[in-house]
Coordinates of C-alpha atoms in Angstrom, one line a residue:
Chain E
M25 CA 3.6 -16.1 -10.7
E26 CA 4.2 -18.0 -13.9
T27 CA 1.9 -17.0 -16.7
A28 CA 0.7 -18.8 -19.7
P29 CA 2.0 -17.0 -22.8
F30 CA -0.6 -15.2 -24.8
L31 CA -0.9 -16.4 -28.4
V32 CA -2.9 -15.0 -31.3
E33 CA -3.3 -17.2 -34.4
I34 CA -5.0 -15.8 -37.5
D35 CA -6.3 -17.8 -40.4
N36 CA -8.8 -17.4 -43.2
P37 CA -11.1 -20.4 -43.4
E38 CA -13.2 -18.6 -46.1
P39 CA -12.1 -15.7 -48.3
D40 CA -14.3 -13.2 -46.4
T41 CA -13.9 -14.8 -43.0
T42 CA -11.0 -14.3 -40.5
R43 CA -10.6 -16.5 -37.5
L44 CA -8.7 -15.5 -34.4
T45 CA -7.6 -18.2 -32.1
L46 CA -6.5 -16.8 -28.8
S47 CA -4.8 -18.7 -26.0
G48 CA -3.0 -18.1 -22.7
D49 CA -3.4 -15.2 -20.3
F50 CA -5.3 -12.4 -22.0
D51 CA -4.7 -9.5 -19.6
Y52 CA -3.3 -6.1 -18.9
T53 CA 0.2 -7.1 -19.9
T54 CA -0.7 -9.0 -23.1
S55 CA -3.9 -7.4 -24.5
G56 CA -1.8 -4.7 -26.2
E57 CA -0.7 -7.2 -28.9
L58 CA -4.3 -7.9 -30.1
A59 CA -5.2 -4.2 -29.8
A60 CA -2.2 -3.4 -32.1
L61 CA -3.3 -6.0 -34.6
T62 CA -6.9 -4.8 -34.8
P63 CA -6.5 -2.2 -37.6
T64 CA -4.8 -4.8 -39.9
L65 CA -7.5 -7.4 -39.2
M66 CA -10.3 -5.1 -40.4
S67 CA -9.3 -5.4 -44.1
R68 CA -11.8 -4.4 -46.7
G69 CA -14.1 -7.3 -47.7
L70 CA -14.1 -8.8 -44.2
K71 CA -17.6 -10.2 -43.6
V72 CA -17.1 -12.4 -40.6
L73 CA -14.7 -12.3 -37.7
E74 CA -14.6 -15.5 -35.7
V75 CA -13.0 -15.4 -32.2
D76 CA -12.1 -18.7 -30.5
L77 CA -11.4 -18.3 -26.8
N78 CA -11.2 -22.0 -26.0
G79 CA -7.5 -21.8 -25.1
V80 CA -7.8 -18.6 -23.0
T81 CA -6.8 -19.4 -19.4
F82 CA -7.4 -16.0 -17.9
I83 CA -9.0 -12.7 -19.0
D84 CA -9.1 -9.5 -17.1
S85 CA -10.8 -6.2 -17.7
S86 CA -8.1 -5.1 -20.2
G87 CA -8.7 -8.3 -22.2
L88 CA -12.5 -7.7 -22.1
A89 CA -11.9 -4.1 -23.2
T90 CA -9.8 -5.3 -26.1
L91 CA -12.6 -7.6 -27.2
I92 CA -15.1 -4.8 -27.0
H93 CA -12.8 -2.6 -29.0
L94 CA -12.5 -5.4 -31.6
F95 CA -16.3 -5.8 -31.6
H96 CA -16.7 -2.0 -32.4
A97 CA -14.0 -2.1 -35.0
A98 CA -15.8 -5.0 -36.8
E99 CA -19.1 -3.1 -36.6
E100 CA -17.5 -0.3 -38.5
V101 CA -16.3 -2.4 -41.4
P102 CA -19.1 -3.6 -41.3
A103 CA -18.5 -7.2 -40.4
E104 CA -20.1 -9.7 -38.0
M105 CA -18.0 -10.7 -35.0
R106 CA -18.9 -14.0 -33.4
F107 CA -17.4 -16.2 -30.7
V108 CA -16.9 -19.8 -31.8
G109 CA -15.0 -21.1 -28.8
M110 CA -15.8 -20.4 -25.2
T111 CA -15.0 -21.8 -21.8
P112 CA -17.5 -21.9 -18.8
Y113 CA -15.1 -19.4 -17.0
I114 CA -15.3 -16.9 -19.8
A115 CA -19.0 -17.4 -20.3
H116 CA -19.5 -16.6 -16.6
L117 CA -17.4 -13.5 -17.0
F118 CA -19.4 -12.4 -20.0
E119 CA -22.5 -12.9 -17.9
V120 CA -21.2 -10.8 -15.0
T121 CA -20.3 -8.0 -17.3
A122 CA -23.5 -8.5 -19.3
L123 CA -21.5 -8.7 -22.4
D124 CA -23.5 -11.8 -23.2
Q125 CA -26.3 -9.4 -24.1
V126 CA -24.0 -7.7 -26.7
F127 CA -21.8 -10.4 -28.2
N128 CA -22.8 -13.3 -30.4
L129 CA -22.0 -16.3 -28.3
P130 CA -22.1 -20.0 -29.3
T131 CA -25.4 -21.4 -28.2
S132 CA -23.8 -24.3 -26.4
A133 CA -21.9 -22.2 -23.8
A134 CA -24.3 -19.3 -23.5
Chain I
M23 CA 102.0 -2.2 -35.3
D24 CA 99.0 -2.8 -37.5
S25 CA 96.6 -2.6 -34.7
V26 CA 97.9 0.8 -33.8
T27 CA 97.6 1.9 -37.3
H28 CA 93.9 1.0 -37.4
A29 CA 92.9 2.3 -34.0
P30 CA 90.8 5.4 -34.2
S31 CA 92.7 8.5 -33.8
T32 CA 92.1 10.9 -30.9
E33 CA 90.3 13.2 -33.3
V34 CA 87.9 10.4 -34.3
L35 CA 87.2 9.5 -30.7
R36 CA 86.7 13.1 -29.8
A37 CA 84.3 13.5 -32.7
I38 CA 82.3 10.4 -31.6
V39 CA 82.0 11.7 -28.1
E40 CA 81.1 15.2 -29.4
A41 CA 78.2 13.7 -31.5
A42 CA 76.7 11.6 -28.6
A43 CA 73.1 12.4 -27.6
D44 CA 74.0 12.2 -23.9
G45 CA 76.1 14.9 -22.3
V46 CA 79.7 13.7 -21.6
V47 CA 82.2 15.5 -19.4
L48 CA 85.6 14.0 -19.1
C49 CA 88.0 15.0 -16.3
D50 CA 91.6 14.0 -15.6
A51 CA 92.9 12.6 -12.3
D52 CA 93.1 16.0 -10.7
G53 CA 89.5 16.8 -11.7
A54 CA 90.3 19.3 -14.4
V55 CA 87.8 19.2 -17.2
V56 CA 89.5 17.9 -20.3
L57 CA 86.4 17.5 -22.6
V58 CA 82.8 18.7 -22.7
N59 CA 80.7 17.4 -25.6
G60 CA 78.1 19.4 -27.4
A61 CA 75.1 17.9 -25.6
A62 CA 76.6 18.7 -22.2
R63 CA 77.4 22.3 -23.3
E64 CA 73.8 22.7 -24.3
M65 CA 72.5 21.3 -21.1
I66 CA 74.8 23.3 -18.8
P67 CA 75.6 26.8 -19.9
G68 CA 78.6 28.0 -18.0
D69 CA 80.5 26.1 -15.4
V70 CA 79.8 22.4 -15.6
T71 CA 81.9 21.3 -12.6
R72 CA 79.3 22.5 -10.1
L73 CA 77.1 19.5 -11.1
L74 CA 79.8 16.9 -10.8
D75 CA 79.5 15.2 -7.5
R76 CA 82.9 13.5 -6.9
S77 CA 81.7 11.7 -3.8
R78 CA 79.6 9.3 -6.0
E79 CA 80.7 5.7 -6.5
P80 CA 81.8 4.7 -10.0
G81 CA 78.7 3.6 -11.9
E82 CA 76.3 5.4 -9.5
T83 CA 73.5 7.4 -11.0
Y84 CA 72.0 10.5 -9.3
E85 CA 69.6 13.3 -10.2
T86 CA 70.2 16.9 -9.8
T87 CA 68.2 20.0 -10.7
L88 CA 69.5 22.8 -12.8
G89 CA 67.1 25.7 -12.8
D90 CA 63.7 24.3 -13.8
R91 CA 65.3 21.2 -15.3
L92 CA 66.1 17.8 -13.9
L93 CA 69.4 16.1 -14.9
R94 CA 70.2 12.5 -14.4
V95 CA 74.0 12.0 -14.0
R96 CA 76.2 8.9 -13.9
R97 CA 79.8 8.8 -12.8
E98 CA 82.3 6.4 -14.4
I99 CA 86.0 5.9 -13.9
F100 CA 88.3 4.8 -16.7
G101 CA 91.6 3.4 -15.5
I102 CA 93.2 5.6 -12.9
V103 CA 93.5 8.7 -15.1
H104 CA 90.1 9.6 -16.3
Q105 CA 86.7 10.0 -14.9
A106 CA 83.6 10.7 -16.9
W107 CA 80.1 12.0 -16.2
Y108 CA 77.3 11.1 -18.4
L109 CA 74.4 13.6 -18.3
R110 CA 70.8 13.2 -19.5
D111 CA 68.0 15.8 -19.3
V112 CA 65.1 14.0 -17.8
T113 CA 62.9 17.0 -17.1
G114 CA 60.3 15.9 -19.7
E115 CA 60.4 12.3 -18.3
G116 CA 59.5 13.5 -14.8
A117 CA 56.8 15.9 -16.2
R118 CA 55.3 13.0 -18.2
A119 CA 55.2 10.8 -15.1
D120 CA 53.7 13.6 -13.0
A121 CA 51.1 14.2 -15.8
L122 CA 50.2 10.6 -15.8
R123 CA 49.9 10.5 -12.0
A124 CA 47.7 13.6 -12.1
E125 CA 45.6 12.2 -14.9
R126 CA 45.1 9.0 -13.0
E127 CA 44.1 11.0 -9.9
R128 CA 41.6 13.0 -12.0
T129 CA 40.1 9.8 -13.4
R130 CA 39.8 8.3 -10.0
F131 CA 38.1 11.5 -8.8
L132 CA 35.6 11.4 -11.6
V133 CA 34.8 7.7 -11.1
E134 CA 34.2 8.3 -7.4
A135 CA 32.2 11.4 -8.3
G136 CA 30.0 9.4 -10.7
R137 CA 29.5 6.7 -8.1
R138 CA 28.5 9.1 -5.3
L139 CA 26.4 11.4 -7.5
S140 CA 24.3 8.6 -9.0
A141 CA 23.5 7.2 -5.6
S142 CA 20.7 9.5 -4.7
L143 CA 17.6 11.3 -6.1
N144 CA 17.5 13.7 -3.2
T145 CA 18.6 17.3 -4.1
R146 CA 20.3 17.9 -0.7
R147 CA 22.2 14.7 -0.8
C148 CA 23.4 15.3 -4.3
A149 CA 24.5 18.9 -3.4
R150 CA 26.2 17.5 -0.3
A151 CA 28.1 14.9 -2.3
T152 CA 29.2 17.6 -4.8
A153 CA 30.6 19.9 -2.1
E154 CA 32.3 17.0 -0.2
L155 CA 33.8 15.6 -3.4
A156 CA 35.2 19.0 -4.4
T157 CA 36.9 19.5 -1.1
G158 CA 40.4 18.1 -1.0
L159 CA 41.5 17.5 -4.5
L160 CA 40.0 20.7 -5.9
A161 CA 39.8 23.2 -3.2
D162 CA 40.1 24.0 0.5
A163 CA 36.4 25.0 0.7
A164 CA 33.6 24.1 -1.7
M165 CA 30.1 25.6 -1.7
V166 CA 27.2 24.5 -3.8
V167 CA 24.6 27.2 -4.3
L168 CA 21.3 25.6 -5.3
P169 CA 19.1 27.2 -7.9
P170 CA 16.9 29.8 -6.3
G171 CA 13.7 28.4 -4.9
G172 CA 10.6 30.5 -4.0
L173 CA 10.6 33.6 -1.8
R174 CA 13.8 35.0 -3.4
R175 CA 16.1 32.9 -1.3
T176 CA 18.5 30.3 -2.3
A177 CA 20.0 27.4 -0.3
W178 CA 23.7 26.5 -0.1
L179 CA 25.8 23.7 1.3
R180 CA 29.5 24.0 2.1
S181 CA 32.2 21.5 2.8
S182 CA 35.6 22.3 4.3
E183 CA 37.8 21.3 7.2
A184 CA 35.1 22.8 9.4
G185 CA 32.8 20.0 8.1
L186 CA 29.5 20.4 6.3
E187 CA 27.5 23.6 6.8
E188 CA 24.2 24.6 5.3
G189 CA 22.4 27.9 5.0
E190 CA 20.3 30.2 2.9
I191 CA 21.0 33.6 1.4
P192 CA 18.8 36.1 -0.3
V193 CA 19.1 35.6 -4.1
A194 CA 20.4 39.2 -4.4
D195 CA 23.4 38.4 -2.3
A196 CA 24.8 36.2 -5.0
D197 CA 26.0 39.5 -6.6
Q198 CA 28.6 39.8 -3.8
V199 CA 30.6 36.8 -5.1
P200 CA 32.5 37.6 -8.3
G201 CA 31.0 35.5 -11.1
L202 CA 28.3 33.8 -8.9
A203 CA 25.2 35.6 -10.3
E204 CA 26.5 34.8 -13.9
A205 CA 27.1 31.2 -13.0
L206 CA 23.6 30.9 -11.4
A207 CA 22.2 32.3 -14.6
G208 CA 24.0 29.5 -16.5
F209 CA 26.7 31.6 -18.2
P210 CA 29.9 29.6 -18.9
P211 CA 32.6 29.9 -16.3
V212 CA 35.3 32.5 -16.5
P213 CA 39.0 31.6 -15.7
S214 CA 39.8 31.8 -12.0
R215 CA 42.5 34.4 -12.6
W216 CA 39.9 36.9 -13.7
L217 CA 38.1 36.6 -10.3
D218 CA 39.3 38.9 -7.5
P219 CA 39.4 36.6 -4.4
H220 CA 39.5 39.7 -2.1
Q221 CA 36.0 40.5 -3.1
A222 CA 34.6 37.3 -1.6
P223 CA 32.1 38.2 1.1
E224 CA 32.5 36.7 4.6
W225 CA 29.4 34.4 4.3
L226 CA 31.1 32.5 1.5
L227 CA 33.7 30.9 3.7
P228 CA 33.7 29.0 7.0
A229 CA 34.7 30.9 10.1
G230 CA 38.5 31.1 10.5
F231 CA 39.2 30.1 6.9
G232 CA 41.8 32.9 6.5
P233 CA 42.4 35.0 3.4
V234 CA 41.3 33.6 0.1
G235 CA 44.0 33.2 -2.5
H236 CA 42.0 31.9 -5.4
L237 CA 38.3 31.6 -6.4
L238 CA 36.7 29.5 -9.1
V239 CA 33.0 29.8 -9.8
T240 CA 31.4 27.2 -12.1
P241 CA 27.8 26.8 -13.2
L242 CA 26.2 23.4 -12.6
P243 CA 24.5 22.8 -15.9
G244 CA 21.2 20.9 -15.5
N245 CA 18.8 19.6 -18.1
G246 CA 18.6 22.8 -20.1
V247 CA 18.4 24.9 -16.9
P248 CA 21.1 25.9 -14.4
A249 CA 21.1 23.5 -11.4
G250 CA 23.0 26.0 -9.3
A251 CA 26.7 26.9 -9.1
L252 CA 29.8 25.5 -7.5
V253 CA 32.2 28.0 -5.7
L254 CA 35.7 26.7 -5.0
A255 CA 38.1 28.6 -2.8
R256 CA 41.8 28.0 -2.1
R257 CA 43.7 29.7 0.7
E258 CA 46.3 32.5 0.0
G259 CA 49.7 30.9 -0.6
C260 CA 48.2 27.7 -2.3
P261 CA 48.8 27.1 -6.0
G262 CA 46.1 28.6 -8.2
F263 CA 43.6 26.8 -10.4
D264 CA 45.6 25.7 -13.4
D265 CA 44.0 24.9 -16.8
E266 CA 43.9 21.2 -16.1
T267 CA 42.0 21.8 -12.9
E268 CA 39.6 24.2 -14.4
T269 CA 38.8 21.6 -17.1
L270 CA 38.4 18.9 -14.5
V271 CA 36.1 21.2 -12.5
R272 CA 34.0 21.8 -15.6
V273 CA 33.6 18.1 -16.3
F274 CA 32.8 17.5 -12.6
A275 CA 30.3 20.3 -12.6
A276 CA 28.6 18.8 -15.6
R277 CA 28.1 15.5 -13.8
A278 CA 27.1 17.2 -10.5
G279 CA 24.7 19.5 -12.3
A280 CA 23.0 16.5 -14.1
A281 CA 22.6 14.7 -10.8
I282 CA 21.3 17.7 -9.0
S283 CA 18.8 18.7 -11.7
A284 CA 17.6 15.1 -12.0
A285 CA 17.0 15.1 -8.2
V286 CA 15.2 18.5 -8.4
L287 CA 12.9 17.2 -11.2
Y288 CA 12.3 13.9 -9.4
Q289 CA 11.4 15.7 -6.2
E290 CA 9.0 18.1 -8.0
Q291 CA 7.4 15.1 -9.7
S292 CA 7.1 13.2 -6.4
A293 CA 5.5 16.2 -4.7
T294 CA 3.0 16.6 -7.6
N295 CA 2.3 12.8 -7.5
A296 CA 1.7 13.0 -3.8
I297 CA -0.8 15.9 -4.2
L298 CA -2.6 14.1 -7.0
A299 CA -2.6 10.7 -5.3
G300 CA -3.9 12.3 -2.1
D301 CA -7.1 13.1 -3.9
L302 CA -7.4 9.6 -5.3
R303 CA -6.9 7.6 -2.1
P304 CA -10.0 6.1 -0.4
P305 CA -11.6 8.6 1.9
P306 CA -12.1 8.0 5.6
L307 CA -15.5 6.3 6.0
P308 CA -18.2 8.4 7.7
V309 CA -20.0 7.2 10.8
V310 CA -23.6 6.3 9.9
E311 CA -26.0 5.6 12.7
G312 CA -27.2 2.0 12.8
L313 CA -24.4 0.8 10.4
E314 CA -20.8 -0.4 10.6
L315 CA -18.7 0.5 7.5
A316 CA -15.2 -0.9 6.8
G317 CA -13.1 -0.8 3.7
S318 CA -9.7 -2.0 2.4
L319 CA -7.9 -1.0 -0.8
R320 CA -4.6 -2.5 -2.0
A321 CA -3.1 -1.1 -5.2
A322 CA -1.1 -3.3 -7.5
Q323 CA 1.5 -0.6 -7.9
Q324 CA 2.4 -0.1 -4.3
T325 CA 4.8 2.7 -5.0
A326 CA 2.1 5.0 -6.1
L327 CA -0.5 3.6 -3.7
I328 CA -3.1 4.4 -6.3
G329 CA -4.9 2.2 -8.8
G330 CA -8.1 1.4 -10.6
D331 CA -10.1 0.2 -7.7
F332 CA -12.0 2.7 -5.6
Y333 CA -14.8 3.1 -3.1
D334 CA -16.7 5.9 -1.5
V335 CA -19.4 6.4 0.9
L336 CA -21.4 9.5 -0.1
P337 CA -23.9 10.9 2.4
T338 CA -27.3 12.1 1.2
P339 CA -30.3 13.2 3.3
D340 CA -32.0 9.9 2.7
G341 CA -29.0 7.8 3.7
P342 CA -25.5 7.1 2.3
L343 CA -24.8 5.9 -1.2
V344 CA -22.0 3.4 -1.2
T345 CA -19.9 2.9 -4.3
L346 CA -17.2 0.4 -5.2
G347 CA -15.8 0.2 -8.6
D348 CA -12.9 -0.9 -10.8
V349 CA -11.7 0.9 -13.9
C350 CA -10.0 -0.9 -16.7
G351 CA -6.2 -0.8 -16.4
K352 CA -3.7 -0.2 -13.7
G353 CA -1.6 2.5 -12.1
P354 CA -1.9 6.3 -12.4
R355 CA -4.0 6.3 -15.6
A356 CA -6.6 4.0 -14.0
A357 CA -6.5 6.1 -10.8
V358 CA -7.2 9.3 -12.7
L359 CA -10.3 7.7 -14.4
A360 CA -11.4 6.3 -11.0
G361 CA -11.1 9.8 -9.6
Q362 CA -13.3 11.2 -12.4
V363 CA -15.9 8.5 -11.8
R364 CA -16.0 9.3 -8.1
H365 CA -16.3 13.0 -8.7
S366 CA -19.0 12.5 -11.4
L367 CA -21.0 10.4 -8.9
R368 CA -20.7 13.0 -6.2
A369 CA -22.1 15.6 -8.6
L370 CA -24.8 13.4 -10.0
L371 CA -25.9 12.5 -6.5
L372 CA -27.1 16.0 -6.0
L373 CA -29.8 15.3 -8.7
E374 CA -30.4 11.6 -8.6
R375 CA -30.1 9.0 -5.9
D376 CA -31.5 5.9 -7.6
P377 CA -28.7 3.5 -8.3
E378 CA -30.1 2.3 -11.6
Q379 CA -30.6 5.8 -13.0
L380 CA -27.1 6.8 -11.8
M381 CA -25.6 3.8 -13.7
H382 CA -27.2 5.1 -16.9
L383 CA -25.9 8.6 -16.3
I384 CA -22.3 7.4 -15.5
N385 CA -22.4 5.2 -18.6
K386 CA -23.3 8.2 -20.9
A387 CA -20.7 10.3 -19.2
L388 CA -18.0 7.6 -19.8
L389 CA -19.0 7.2 -23.5
A390 CA -18.6 10.9 -24.0
S391 CA -15.2 10.9 -22.3
Y392 CA -12.1 12.0 -24.2
T393 CA -10.1 9.1 -22.7
P394 CA -10.3 6.1 -24.9
R395 CA -11.3 2.8 -23.3
S396 CA -12.9 4.4 -20.3
H397 CA -14.5 1.1 -19.1
V398 CA -15.7 0.9 -15.5
T399 CA -17.3 -1.7 -13.4
L400 CA -19.4 -0.4 -10.6
V401 CA -21.6 -1.4 -7.7
L402 CA -23.9 1.3 -6.3
A403 CA -25.7 0.7 -3.0
A404 CA -28.2 3.2 -1.7
I405 CA -28.9 2.5 1.9
R406 CA -31.9 3.4 4.0
P407 CA -30.3 3.0 7.4
G408 CA -33.4 3.1 9.6
E409 CA -35.1 0.3 7.7
G410 CA -31.9 -1.7 6.8
V411 CA -32.9 -1.7 3.1
I412 CA -30.3 -1.4 0.4
D413 CA -31.1 -0.7 -3.3
L414 CA -28.4 -2.3 -5.4
A415 CA -27.3 -1.8 -9.0
V416 CA -24.4 -3.8 -10.4
A417 CA -22.7 -3.0 -13.7
G418 CA -20.1 -5.4 -15.1
H419 CA -19.0 -6.1 -11.5
P420 CA -19.0 -9.2 -9.4
A421 CA -22.3 -9.3 -7.5
P422 CA -22.0 -8.4 -3.7
L423 CA -22.2 -11.2 -1.1
L424 CA -24.6 -11.2 1.8
L425 CA -23.6 -12.7 5.1
R426 CA -26.5 -13.5 7.3
A427 CA -26.1 -13.3 11.0
D428 CA -26.3 -17.1 11.2
G429 CA -23.3 -17.6 8.8
V430 CA -25.2 -18.3 5.6
V431 CA -23.7 -16.6 2.6
E432 CA -25.8 -15.6 -0.4
E433 CA -24.8 -14.0 -3.7
I434 CA -27.0 -11.1 -4.6
D435 CA -28.9 -11.6 -7.8
A436 CA -27.9 -8.4 -9.6
R437 CA -26.2 -8.1 -13.0
G438 CA -25.4 -5.4 -15.5
T439 CA -23.3 -4.3 -18.5
L440 CA -19.8 -3.0 -18.1
L441 CA -20.0 0.9 -18.2
G442 CA -18.5 3.0 -20.9
A443 CA -18.0 0.0 -23.2
I444 CA -20.9 -0.4 -25.6
R445 CA -21.1 2.4 -28.1
S446 CA -24.8 2.3 -28.6
G447 CA -25.2 3.5 -25.1
S448 CA -27.7 0.9 -24.1
I449 CA -27.0 -1.1 -21.0
T450 CA -29.0 -3.7 -19.3
L451 CA -29.3 -3.8 -15.5
R452 CA -31.0 -6.3 -13.2
T453 CA -31.2 -4.5 -9.9
A454 CA -31.9 -5.9 -6.4
T455 CA -33.1 -4.8 -3.1
V456 CA -31.6 -6.3 0.0
D457 CA -33.2 -6.4 3.5
L458 CA -30.4 -6.2 6.0
A459 CA -31.4 -7.6 9.3
P460 CA -29.5 -6.6 12.4
G461 CA -26.1 -8.5 12.3
D462 CA -26.3 -9.1 8.6
L463 CA -23.4 -7.9 6.4
L464 CA -23.2 -7.0 2.8
L465 CA -19.7 -7.4 1.2
L466 CA -18.7 -5.4 -1.9
Y467 CA -15.5 -6.5 -3.5
S468 CA -13.5 -6.2 -6.8
D469 CA -12.4 -9.0 -9.0
G470 CA -8.8 -8.5 -7.8
I471 CA -9.9 -10.5 -4.8
T472 CA -11.4 -13.5 -6.6
E473 CA -8.8 -13.4 -9.4
A474 CA -5.9 -13.4 -7.1
F475 CA -3.5 -16.0 -8.4
G476 CA -1.6 -18.0 -5.7
G477 CA -2.3 -20.9 -3.5
P478 CA -0.1 -24.0 -3.2
T479 CA 0.7 -24.0 -7.0
G480 CA 1.0 -20.2 -7.3
R481 CA -1.2 -20.5 -10.4
E482 CA -4.6 -21.1 -8.9
M483 CA -7.3 -18.4 -8.7
Y484 CA -8.7 -17.6 -5.3
G485 CA -12.2 -17.7 -6.8
S486 CA -15.6 -16.8 -5.4
T487 CA -16.1 -20.2 -3.7
R488 CA -13.1 -19.6 -1.4
L489 CA -14.3 -16.0 -0.8
K490 CA -17.8 -17.2 0.2
A491 CA -16.3 -19.9 2.4
A492 CA -14.1 -17.4 4.1
L493 CA -17.0 -15.0 4.5
S494 CA -19.2 -17.7 6.1
T495 CA -16.6 -18.0 9.0
C496 CA -17.1 -14.3 9.8
A497 CA -20.6 -14.4 11.2
G498 CA -21.1 -12.1 14.2
M499 CA -17.8 -10.3 13.7
P500 CA -17.7 -6.5 13.4
A501 CA -17.3 -5.1 9.9
T502 CA -13.7 -4.0 10.4
A503 CA -12.7 -7.4 11.6
V504 CA -14.4 -9.1 8.6
V505 CA -12.6 -6.9 6.1
E506 CA -9.3 -7.4 7.9
R507 CA -9.8 -11.1 8.0
L508 CA -10.8 -11.4 4.3
E509 CA -7.9 -9.2 3.3
Q510 CA -5.5 -11.3 5.3
L511 CA -6.7 -14.6 3.9
N512 CA -6.5 -13.2 0.4
S513 CA -3.0 -11.8 0.9
D514 CA -1.9 -15.2 2.3
W515 CA -3.3 -16.8 -0.8
L516 CA -1.2 -14.4 -3.0
A517 CA 1.9 -15.1 -0.8
G518 CA 3.6 -12.0 -2.1
G519 CA 2.9 -12.8 -5.7
V520 CA 2.0 -10.3 -8.4
F521 CA -1.5 -9.0 -7.8
D522 CA -4.2 -6.8 -9.2
D523 CA -5.8 -3.8 -7.4
R524 CA -8.0 -5.3 -4.7
A525 CA -10.9 -3.6 -2.9
L526 CA -13.2 -4.8 -0.1
L527 CA -16.0 -2.9 1.5
A528 CA -18.4 -4.2 4.2
I529 CA -21.7 -2.7 5.3
R530 CA -23.1 -4.3 8.5
R531 CA -26.3 -3.4 10.2
S532 CA -25.6 -3.0 13.9
Q533 CA -27.2 -5.5 16.2

């Protein structure tokens, strides 16, 4: 099976805001990359962590676990993690796992 | 007469011949030696004529031995008066060629040994290859004594003209072979000449081997531990083990030892894995009156046959509790966590049977777990068989599907938070109660089924719509047939592609 490469883009639209743009297959084989990045993302002074999942084609339980881990890491800073991009597929997945009750989701897709 | 004046004198010619590096012997027509130069005198102390073969044609070269040396001789005739023999000591040349041949043979042997020894991770096959390789070039009989196992006995394999033989000896009997106990303990080998071959016990050699002339006992060094020993025997009258052979045997033993110890370690690991995996595999489903139960579990890592998906049917006095879950991750790590969740449920079930309460307890247990990222999705179904009522709780897991006897498929309206994920410990659950009429079937499945990538493009998800459609064609079928059919359709979709762990479990109320 061919897979869509998993990509992580990081930029800072505001000084205290970091935006993560994820794309491709976010699964057991690729989630380690974001997990490894997590400590460096949680720099001091971080207030808002935006996560854009618009380009994510597939996400499995390892991908979800990595997002939860990211969410907890942001809580500790403390910073607010919110999702700014979402697909119906991922919104459904968040609903099945009831993570929609935990995460800050964009109102349009929630 | 000038030319005569300038021709070298006999003395000068004699001196030139005398100084030549090759031996020169000059005879007259009658065969009497008239000149022997220094090199020839040095080569042949005493009478030189015994080496001169007058039957040879002029210009012919032949080789002849003198003691332990080899001489190359060429006969030449000068005019009708003189004949000369040129002599060269080629002992060294021959020895060098022999050494090269022997070295090539040793290299070939080691290449072959490497090839055969790396071909297996089975202890017996490695030991067999070791014994068979050593027979022939190295010895008339070769025995591999494996490291002692349990029960104070140790296994051996022997190769000789009599073929391959195998047996076992009490560990204490190793003392009967000179040097064997030391080799088994991993001490470096002693030279063959120090070992008395006459002390070799009868069991060491095949029947009818005859008297032993030479013994060589070498430890097989493993990964830090001895991997047994190699005993080589040559018959009486055969050449002994020279230094080159002893060195070769040590190199060979190092390779064989590495192969055997790798095989021993691998087999120990496999045995351990098999024991651990046995506990993690799905259990046989119990027979519950009024119900049909059927399950299917396919691990992504087929070699281990274990994975992160699991199911169980746990009997209680009020009826069985059916569980189906999926732990985050794959392979053995996931399987271990799955095993922990199954055991936790079994224990908790002694105190609590309500699916919703059980979810809260499991969630707390997972949050307290030492293993990081112990995330689990779970469906719990408490069945009251007599009434056909099922209390359902779903946490982070796809909702079960209900197949009515008339072929209508409904998705159960139950949702809940992934377990072990949210640190605050609070989970939200929307439970459901299902009335199962006779002939109705409740299907529990893991996301490996719906997220199976395949189809015509190989890149399409199977999805819940296809699963529901497939399920709707199963009305009236027994639970086992439904699970088999759904599993088959899903596998066809995957068409041999990479897949996640997949679990299916069907509960059908008998008609």
